[in-house]
PDB file of C-alpha atoms and ligand atoms in Angstrom:
ATOM      1  CA  UNK A  27      13.435  20.580  -2.004  1.00 90.00           C
ATOM      2  CA  UNK A  28      10.224  21.916  -3.478  1.00 95.00           C
ATOM      3  CA  UNK A  29       6.830  20.261  -3.087  1.00 92.00           C
ATOM      4  CA  UNK A  30       7.081  19.310  -6.740  1.00 95.00           C
ATOM      5  CA  UNK A  31      10.420  17.578  -6.093  1.00 95.00           C
ATOM      6  CA  UNK A  32       8.911  15.671  -3.158  1.00 92.00           C
ATOM      7  CA  UNK A  33       5.866  14.659  -5.184  1.00 93.00           C
ATOM      8  CA  UNK A  34       7.973  13.391  -8.087  1.00 96.00           C
ATOM      9  CA  UNK A  35      10.223  11.450  -5.696  1.00 96.00           C
ATOM     10  CA  UNK A  36       7.145   9.830  -4.128  1.00 95.00           C
ATOM     11  CA  UNK A  37       5.709   8.838  -7.500  1.00 97.00           C
ATOM     12  CA  UNK A  38       8.911   7.337  -8.930  1.00 98.00           C
ATOM     13  CA  UNK A  39       9.551   5.562  -5.627  1.00 98.00           C
ATOM     14  CA  UNK A  40       6.052   4.073  -5.534  1.00 98.00           C
ATOM     15  CA  UNK A  41       6.453   2.712  -9.044  1.00 98.00           C
ATOM     16  CA  UNK A  42       9.936   1.298  -8.411  1.00 98.00           C
ATOM     17  CA  UNK A  43       8.899  -0.320  -5.118  1.00 98.00           C
ATOM     18  CA  UNK A  44       5.627  -1.723  -6.479  1.00 98.00           C
ATOM     19  CA  UNK A  45       7.360  -3.158  -9.574  1.00 98.00           C
ATOM     20  CA  UNK A  46      10.000  -4.743  -7.308  1.00 98.00           C
ATOM     21  CA  UNK A  47       7.386  -6.148  -4.901  1.00 98.00           C
ATOM     22  CA  UNK A  48       5.223  -7.568  -7.696  1.00 98.00           C
ATOM     23  CA  UNK A  49       8.243  -9.335  -9.206  1.00 98.00           C
ATOM     24  CA  UNK A  50       9.458 -10.652  -5.831  1.00 98.00           C
ATOM     25  CA  UNK A  51       6.051 -12.120  -4.957  1.00 98.00           C
ATOM     26  CA  UNK A  52       4.999 -13.243  -8.453  1.00 97.00           C
ATOM     27  CA  UNK A  53       5.108 -16.937  -7.514  1.00 97.00           C
ATOM     28  CA  UNK A  54       2.916 -16.467  -4.449  1.00 97.00           C
ATOM     29  CA  UNK A  55      -0.810 -17.070  -4.341  1.00 96.00           C
ATOM     30  CA  UNK A  56      -3.013 -14.833  -2.220  1.00 97.00           C
ATOM     31  CA  UNK A  57      -4.662 -11.460  -2.680  1.00 98.00           C
ATOM     32  CA  UNK A  58      -3.138  -8.016  -2.918  1.00 98.00           C
ATOM     33  CA  UNK A  59      -4.363  -5.289  -0.568  1.00 98.00           C
ATOM     34  CA  UNK A  60      -4.258  -1.631  -1.600  1.00 98.00           C
ATOM     35  CA  UNK A  61      -4.711   0.640   1.432  1.00 98.00           C
ATOM     36  CA  UNK A  62      -5.889   4.087   0.284  1.00 98.00           C
ATOM     37  CA  UNK A  63      -7.384   4.223  -3.224  1.00 98.00           C
ATOM     38  CA  UNK A  64      -7.323   8.014  -3.669  1.00 97.00           C
ATOM     39  CA  UNK A  65      -7.302   8.841  -7.367  1.00 97.00           C
ATOM     40  CA  UNK A  66      -6.561   5.181  -8.109  1.00 98.00           C
ATOM     41  CA  UNK A  67      -3.202   5.623  -9.849  1.00 97.00           C
ATOM     42  CA  UNK A  68      -1.311   2.991  -7.873  1.00 98.00           C
ATOM     43  CA  UNK A  69      -4.354   0.684  -7.941  1.00 98.00           C
ATOM     44  CA  UNK A  70      -4.404   1.037 -11.753  1.00 98.00           C
ATOM     45  CA  UNK A  71      -0.674   0.236 -11.905  1.00 98.00           C
ATOM     46  CA  UNK A  72      -1.127  -2.908  -9.811  1.00 98.00           C
ATOM     47  CA  UNK A  73      -4.179  -4.035 -11.784  1.00 98.00           C
ATOM     48  CA  UNK A  74      -2.527  -3.490 -15.176  1.00 97.00           C
ATOM     49  CA  UNK A  75       0.685  -5.250 -14.147  1.00 97.00           C
ATOM     50  CA  UNK A  76      -1.086  -8.192 -12.484  1.00 96.00           C
ATOM     51  CA  UNK A  77      -4.073  -9.049 -14.658  1.00 94.00           C
ATOM     52  CA  UNK A  78      -6.316 -11.651 -13.097  1.00 92.00           C
ATOM     53  CA  UNK A  79      -4.997 -11.156  -9.550  1.00 95.00           C
ATOM     54  CA  UNK A  80      -7.429 -10.329  -6.769  1.00 98.00           C
ATOM     55  CA  UNK A  81      -6.773  -6.776  -5.554  1.00 98.00           C
ATOM     56  CA  UNK A  82      -8.869  -5.578  -2.608  1.00 98.00           C
ATOM     57  CA  UNK A  83      -8.946  -1.854  -1.964  1.00 98.00           C
ATOM     58  CA  UNK A  84      -9.420  -0.344   1.487  1.00 98.00           C
ATOM     59  CA  UNK A  85     -10.801   3.196   1.396  1.00 98.00           C
ATOM     60  CA  UNK A  86     -13.006   5.493   3.467  1.00 97.00           C
ATOM     61  CA  UNK A  87     -14.948   6.777   0.485  1.00 95.00           C
ATOM     62  CA  UNK A  88     -14.280   5.920  -3.145  1.00 96.00           C
ATOM     63  CA  UNK A  89     -13.584   8.981  -5.321  1.00 95.00           C
ATOM     64  CA  UNK A  90     -11.215   7.543  -7.894  1.00 96.00           C
ATOM     65  CA  UNK A  91     -10.903   8.035 -11.634  1.00 95.00           C
ATOM     66  CA  UNK A  92     -13.527   5.871 -13.374  1.00 94.00           C
ATOM     67  CA  UNK A  93     -10.788   3.821 -15.096  1.00 94.00           C
ATOM     68  CA  UNK A  94      -9.252   3.098 -11.717  1.00 96.00           C
ATOM     69  CA  UNK A  95     -12.260   2.116  -9.646  1.00 97.00           C
ATOM     70  CA  UNK A  96     -12.462  -1.502  -8.502  1.00 97.00           C
ATOM     71  CA  UNK A  97     -15.586  -3.592  -8.736  1.00 97.00           C
ATOM     72  CA  UNK A  98     -17.644  -3.112  -5.529  1.00 97.00           C
ATOM     73  CA  UNK A  99     -16.879  -6.722  -4.564  1.00 98.00           C
ATOM     74  CA  UNK A 100     -13.229  -5.670  -4.192  1.00 98.00           C
ATOM     75  CA  UNK A 101     -13.894  -2.462  -2.253  1.00 98.00           C
ATOM     76  CA  UNK A 102     -13.568  -2.646   1.513  1.00 98.00           C
ATOM     77  CA  UNK A 103     -15.115   0.592   2.699  1.00 98.00           C
ATOM     78  CA  UNK A 104     -14.567   2.311   6.009  1.00 98.00           C
ATOM     79  CA  UNK A 105     -11.760   3.396   8.295  1.00 98.00           C
ATOM     80  CA  UNK A 106      -8.814   0.984   8.033  1.00 98.00           C
ATOM     81  CA  UNK A 107      -8.564   0.975  11.838  1.00 98.00           C
ATOM     82  CA  UNK A 108     -11.824  -0.994  11.702  1.00 98.00           C
ATOM     83  CA  UNK A 109     -11.655  -2.740   8.320  1.00 98.00           C
ATOM     84  CA  UNK A 110      -8.150  -4.211   8.714  1.00 98.00           C
ATOM     85  CA  UNK A 111      -9.055  -6.280  11.818  1.00 98.00           C
ATOM     86  CA  UNK A 112     -12.240  -7.372  10.014  1.00 98.00           C
ATOM     87  CA  UNK A 113     -10.149  -8.394   6.992  1.00 98.00           C
ATOM     88  CA  UNK A 114      -7.957 -10.550   9.226  1.00 98.00           C
ATOM     89  CA  UNK A 115     -11.081 -12.446  10.307  1.00 98.00           C
ATOM     90  CA  UNK A 116     -12.300 -12.737   6.716  1.00 98.00           C
ATOM     91  CA  UNK A 117      -9.050 -13.627   4.893  1.00 98.00           C
ATOM     92  CA  UNK A 118      -6.514 -14.685   7.511  1.00 98.00           C
ATOM     93  CA  UNK A 119      -2.758 -14.136   7.006  1.00 98.00           C
ATOM     94  CA  UNK A 120      -2.750 -14.579   3.232  1.00 98.00           C
ATOM     95  CA  UNK A 121      -1.819 -11.295   1.528  1.00 98.00           C
ATOM     96  CA  UNK A 122       0.984 -11.632  -0.987  1.00 98.00           C
ATOM     97  CA  UNK A 123       1.477  -7.880  -1.241  1.00 98.00           C
ATOM     98  CA  UNK A 124       0.107  -4.961   0.769  1.00 98.00           C
ATOM     99  CA  UNK A 125       0.588  -1.406  -0.464  1.00 98.00           C
ATOM    100  CA  UNK A 126      -0.236   1.483   1.855  1.00 98.00           C
ATOM    101  CA  UNK A 127      -0.484   5.096   0.729  1.00 97.00           C
ATOM    102  CA  UNK A 128      -2.768   6.462   3.425  1.00 97.00           C
ATOM    103  CA  UNK A 129      -0.973   9.651   4.332  1.00 91.00           C
ATOM    104  CA  UNK A 130      -1.760  13.302   3.663  1.00 90.00           C
ATOM    105  CA  UNK A 131       0.424  16.405   3.601  1.00 87.00           C
ATOM    106  CA  UNK A 132       1.296  16.459   7.315  1.00 92.00           C
ATOM    107  CA  UNK A 133       4.288  14.174   7.820  1.00 90.00           C
ATOM    108  CA  UNK A 134       4.082  14.250  11.626  1.00 95.00           C
ATOM    109  CA  UNK A 135       0.435  13.136  11.498  1.00 96.00           C
ATOM    110  CA  UNK A 136       1.312  10.456   8.949  1.00 96.00           C
ATOM    111  CA  UNK A 137       3.952   9.109  11.324  1.00 97.00           C
ATOM    112  CA  UNK A 138       1.506   8.964  14.248  1.00 97.00           C
ATOM    113  CA  UNK A 139      -0.975   7.116  12.040  1.00 98.00           C
ATOM    114  CA  UNK A 140       1.686   4.713  10.715  1.00 98.00           C
ATOM    115  CA  UNK A 141       2.523   3.715  14.313  1.00 98.00           C
ATOM    116  CA  UNK A 142      -1.158   2.984  15.003  1.00 98.00           C
ATOM    117  CA  UNK A 143      -1.890   1.082  11.815  1.00 98.00           C
ATOM    118  CA  UNK A 144       1.306  -1.032  11.643  1.00 98.00           C
ATOM    119  CA  UNK A 145       0.126  -3.708  14.127  1.00 98.00           C
ATOM    120  CA  UNK A 146      -3.103  -4.078  12.131  1.00 98.00           C
ATOM    121  CA  UNK A 147      -1.249  -4.559   8.830  1.00 98.00           C
ATOM    122  CA  UNK A 148       1.440  -7.004   9.958  1.00 98.00           C
ATOM    123  CA  UNK A 149      -0.787 -10.059  10.657  1.00 98.00           C
ATOM    124  CA  UNK A 150      -2.450  -9.861   7.228  1.00 98.00           C
ATOM    125  CA  UNK A 151       0.760 -10.639   5.336  1.00 98.00           C
ATOM    126  CA  UNK A 152       1.500 -14.196   4.250  1.00 98.00           C
ATOM    127  CA  UNK A 153       4.887 -15.724   5.078  1.00 98.00           C
ATOM    128  CA  UNK A 154       7.265 -14.238   2.470  1.00 98.00           C
ATOM    129  CA  UNK A 155       4.767 -11.509   1.550  1.00 98.00           C
ATOM    130  CA  UNK A 156       5.888  -7.908   1.015  1.00 98.00           C
ATOM    131  CA  UNK A 157       4.548  -4.632   2.325  1.00 98.00           C
ATOM    132  CA  UNK A 158       5.242  -1.382   0.469  1.00 98.00           C
ATOM    133  CA  UNK A 159       4.497   1.907   2.195  1.00 98.00           C
ATOM    134  CA  UNK A 160       4.944   5.609   1.522  1.00 96.00           C
ATOM    135  CA  UNK A 161       5.500   6.113   5.267  1.00 97.00           C
ATOM    136  CA  UNK A 162       7.911   4.347   7.597  1.00 97.00           C
ATOM    137  CA  UNK A 163       6.047   1.569   9.373  1.00 98.00           C
ATOM    138  CA  UNK A 164       6.580   0.216  12.875  1.00 98.00           C
ATOM    139  CA  UNK A 165       6.618  -3.577  12.694  1.00 98.00           C
ATOM    140  CA  UNK A 166       8.134  -5.895  15.247  1.00 95.00           C
ATOM    141  CA  UNK A 167       8.314  -9.027  13.100  1.00 89.00           C
ATOM    142  CA  UNK A 168       9.027  -7.834   9.558  1.00 97.00           C
ATOM    143  CA  UNK A 169      12.365  -7.237   7.898  1.00 98.00           C
ATOM    144  CA  UNK A 170      12.990  -3.906   6.168  1.00 98.00           C
ATOM    145  CA  UNK A 171      14.467  -4.451   2.687  1.00 98.00           C
ATOM    146  CA  UNK A 172      16.910  -2.332   0.701  1.00 98.00           C
ATOM    147  CA  UNK A 173      15.148  -0.147  -1.854  1.00 98.00           C
ATOM    148  CA  UNK A 174      15.278  -1.093  -5.538  1.00 98.00           C
ATOM    149  CA  UNK A 175      17.031   1.079  -8.095  1.00 97.00           C
ATOM    150  CA  UNK A 176      15.037   4.209  -8.873  1.00 96.00           C
ATOM    151  CA  UNK A 177      13.438   4.540  -5.428  1.00 98.00           C
ATOM    152  CA  UNK A 178      14.412   7.544  -3.312  1.00 97.00           C
ATOM    153  CA  UNK A 179      15.350   6.790   0.323  1.00 97.00           C
ATOM    154  CA  UNK A 180      12.695   8.053   2.731  1.00 95.00           C
ATOM    155  CA  UNK A 181       9.973   8.256   0.086  1.00 95.00           C
ATOM    156  CA  UNK A 182       9.084   4.559   0.129  1.00 97.00           C
ATOM    157  CA  UNK A 183       9.678   1.587   2.434  1.00 98.00           C
ATOM    158  CA  UNK A 184       9.551  -2.166   1.791  1.00 98.00           C
ATOM    159  CA  UNK A 185       9.131  -4.891   4.416  1.00 98.00           C
ATOM    160  CA  UNK A 186       9.066  -8.684   4.174  1.00 98.00           C
ATOM    161  CA  UNK A 187       7.406 -11.174   6.510  1.00 97.00           C
TER     162      UNK A 187
HETATM  163  N1  SAM B 228      -2.149   5.772  -3.957  1.00 89.03           N
HETATM  164  C1  SAM B 228      -3.300   6.592  -4.355  1.00 89.03           C
HETATM  165  C2  SAM B 228      -3.192   6.948  -5.804  1.00 89.03           C
HETATM  166  O1  SAM B 228      -2.229   6.533  -6.469  1.00 89.03           O
HETATM  167  O2  SAM B 228      -4.090   7.630  -6.329  1.00 89.03           O
HETATM  168  C3  SAM B 228      -3.407   7.827  -3.491  1.00 89.03           C
HETATM  169  C4  SAM B 228      -3.892   7.548  -2.088  1.00 89.03           C
HETATM  170  S1  SAM B 228      -4.282   9.039  -1.205  1.00 89.03           S
HETATM  171  C5  SAM B 228      -2.715   9.750  -0.898  1.00 89.03           C
HETATM  172  C6  SAM B 228      -4.739   8.473   0.384  1.00 89.03           C
HETATM  173  C7  SAM B 228      -6.116   7.842   0.463  1.00 89.03           C
HETATM  174  O3  SAM B 228      -6.202   7.121   1.698  1.00 89.03           O
HETATM  175  C8  SAM B 228      -7.281   8.832   0.470  1.00 89.03           C
HETATM  176  O4  SAM B 228      -8.178   8.528  -0.571  1.00 89.03           O
HETATM  177  C9  SAM B 228      -7.948   8.650   1.836  1.00 89.03           C
HETATM  178  O5  SAM B 228      -9.364   8.726   1.789  1.00 89.03           O
HETATM  179  C10 SAM B 228      -7.503   7.257   2.232  1.00 89.03           C
HETATM  180  N2  SAM B 228      -7.407   7.090   3.690  1.00 89.03           N
HETATM  181  C11 SAM B 228      -6.649   7.826   4.539  1.00 89.03           C
HETATM  182  N3  SAM B 228      -6.816   7.417   5.810  1.00 89.03           N
HETATM  183  C12 SAM B 228      -7.714   6.398   5.757  1.00 89.03           C
HETATM  184  C13 SAM B 228      -8.308   5.566   6.757  1.00 89.03           C
HETATM  185  N4  SAM B 228      -8.019   5.729   8.059  1.00 89.03           N
HETATM  186  N5  SAM B 228      -9.167   4.601   6.353  1.00 89.03           N
HETATM  187  C14 SAM B 228      -9.481   4.458   5.044  1.00 89.03           C
HETATM  188  N6  SAM B 228      -8.946   5.213   4.048  1.00 89.03           N
HETATM  189  C15 SAM B 228      -8.092   6.178   4.405  1.00 89.03           C
END
């Protein structure tokens, strides 16, 4: 596979998994958490498909496209290793949907990070809430779901509390 193939698989998988997760959790109240704003493409997708929903973005430093930059009130700035525990104190276990796309190009490093961040993500999800991730996560209380049509195995993962 070329890097272009991998990139395309990641993009189509993100869209398929996010569309599935938004539909599955449509009846739930509670905020959405986007972990890793980057260029803001997935944030823009969530915002356009869920108008009026509260979407909080966790990011070290905002550098997104101007069309895809959340209001400062919805930016939670800093390292997620610190901001996720703070968010648990602020919000409690209420997130309807959490999307994580925090990784870079090094898959081994991404896996190490996913192991560290998983226990900080799990308690933020509401009962029945879904977590979508570009990396395999390491949860002890969440159920991994089958991928929706269009998603490529290994490029996206979905978990339910
Ligand atoms: N999903 C985004 C999009 O569609 O444009 C791309 C996200 S990009 C691959 C990953 C982002 O996660 C980067 O902007 C990076 O700064 C952020 N990030 C990575 N590790 C982080 C950490 N420990 N704390 C906060 N943000 C982090």
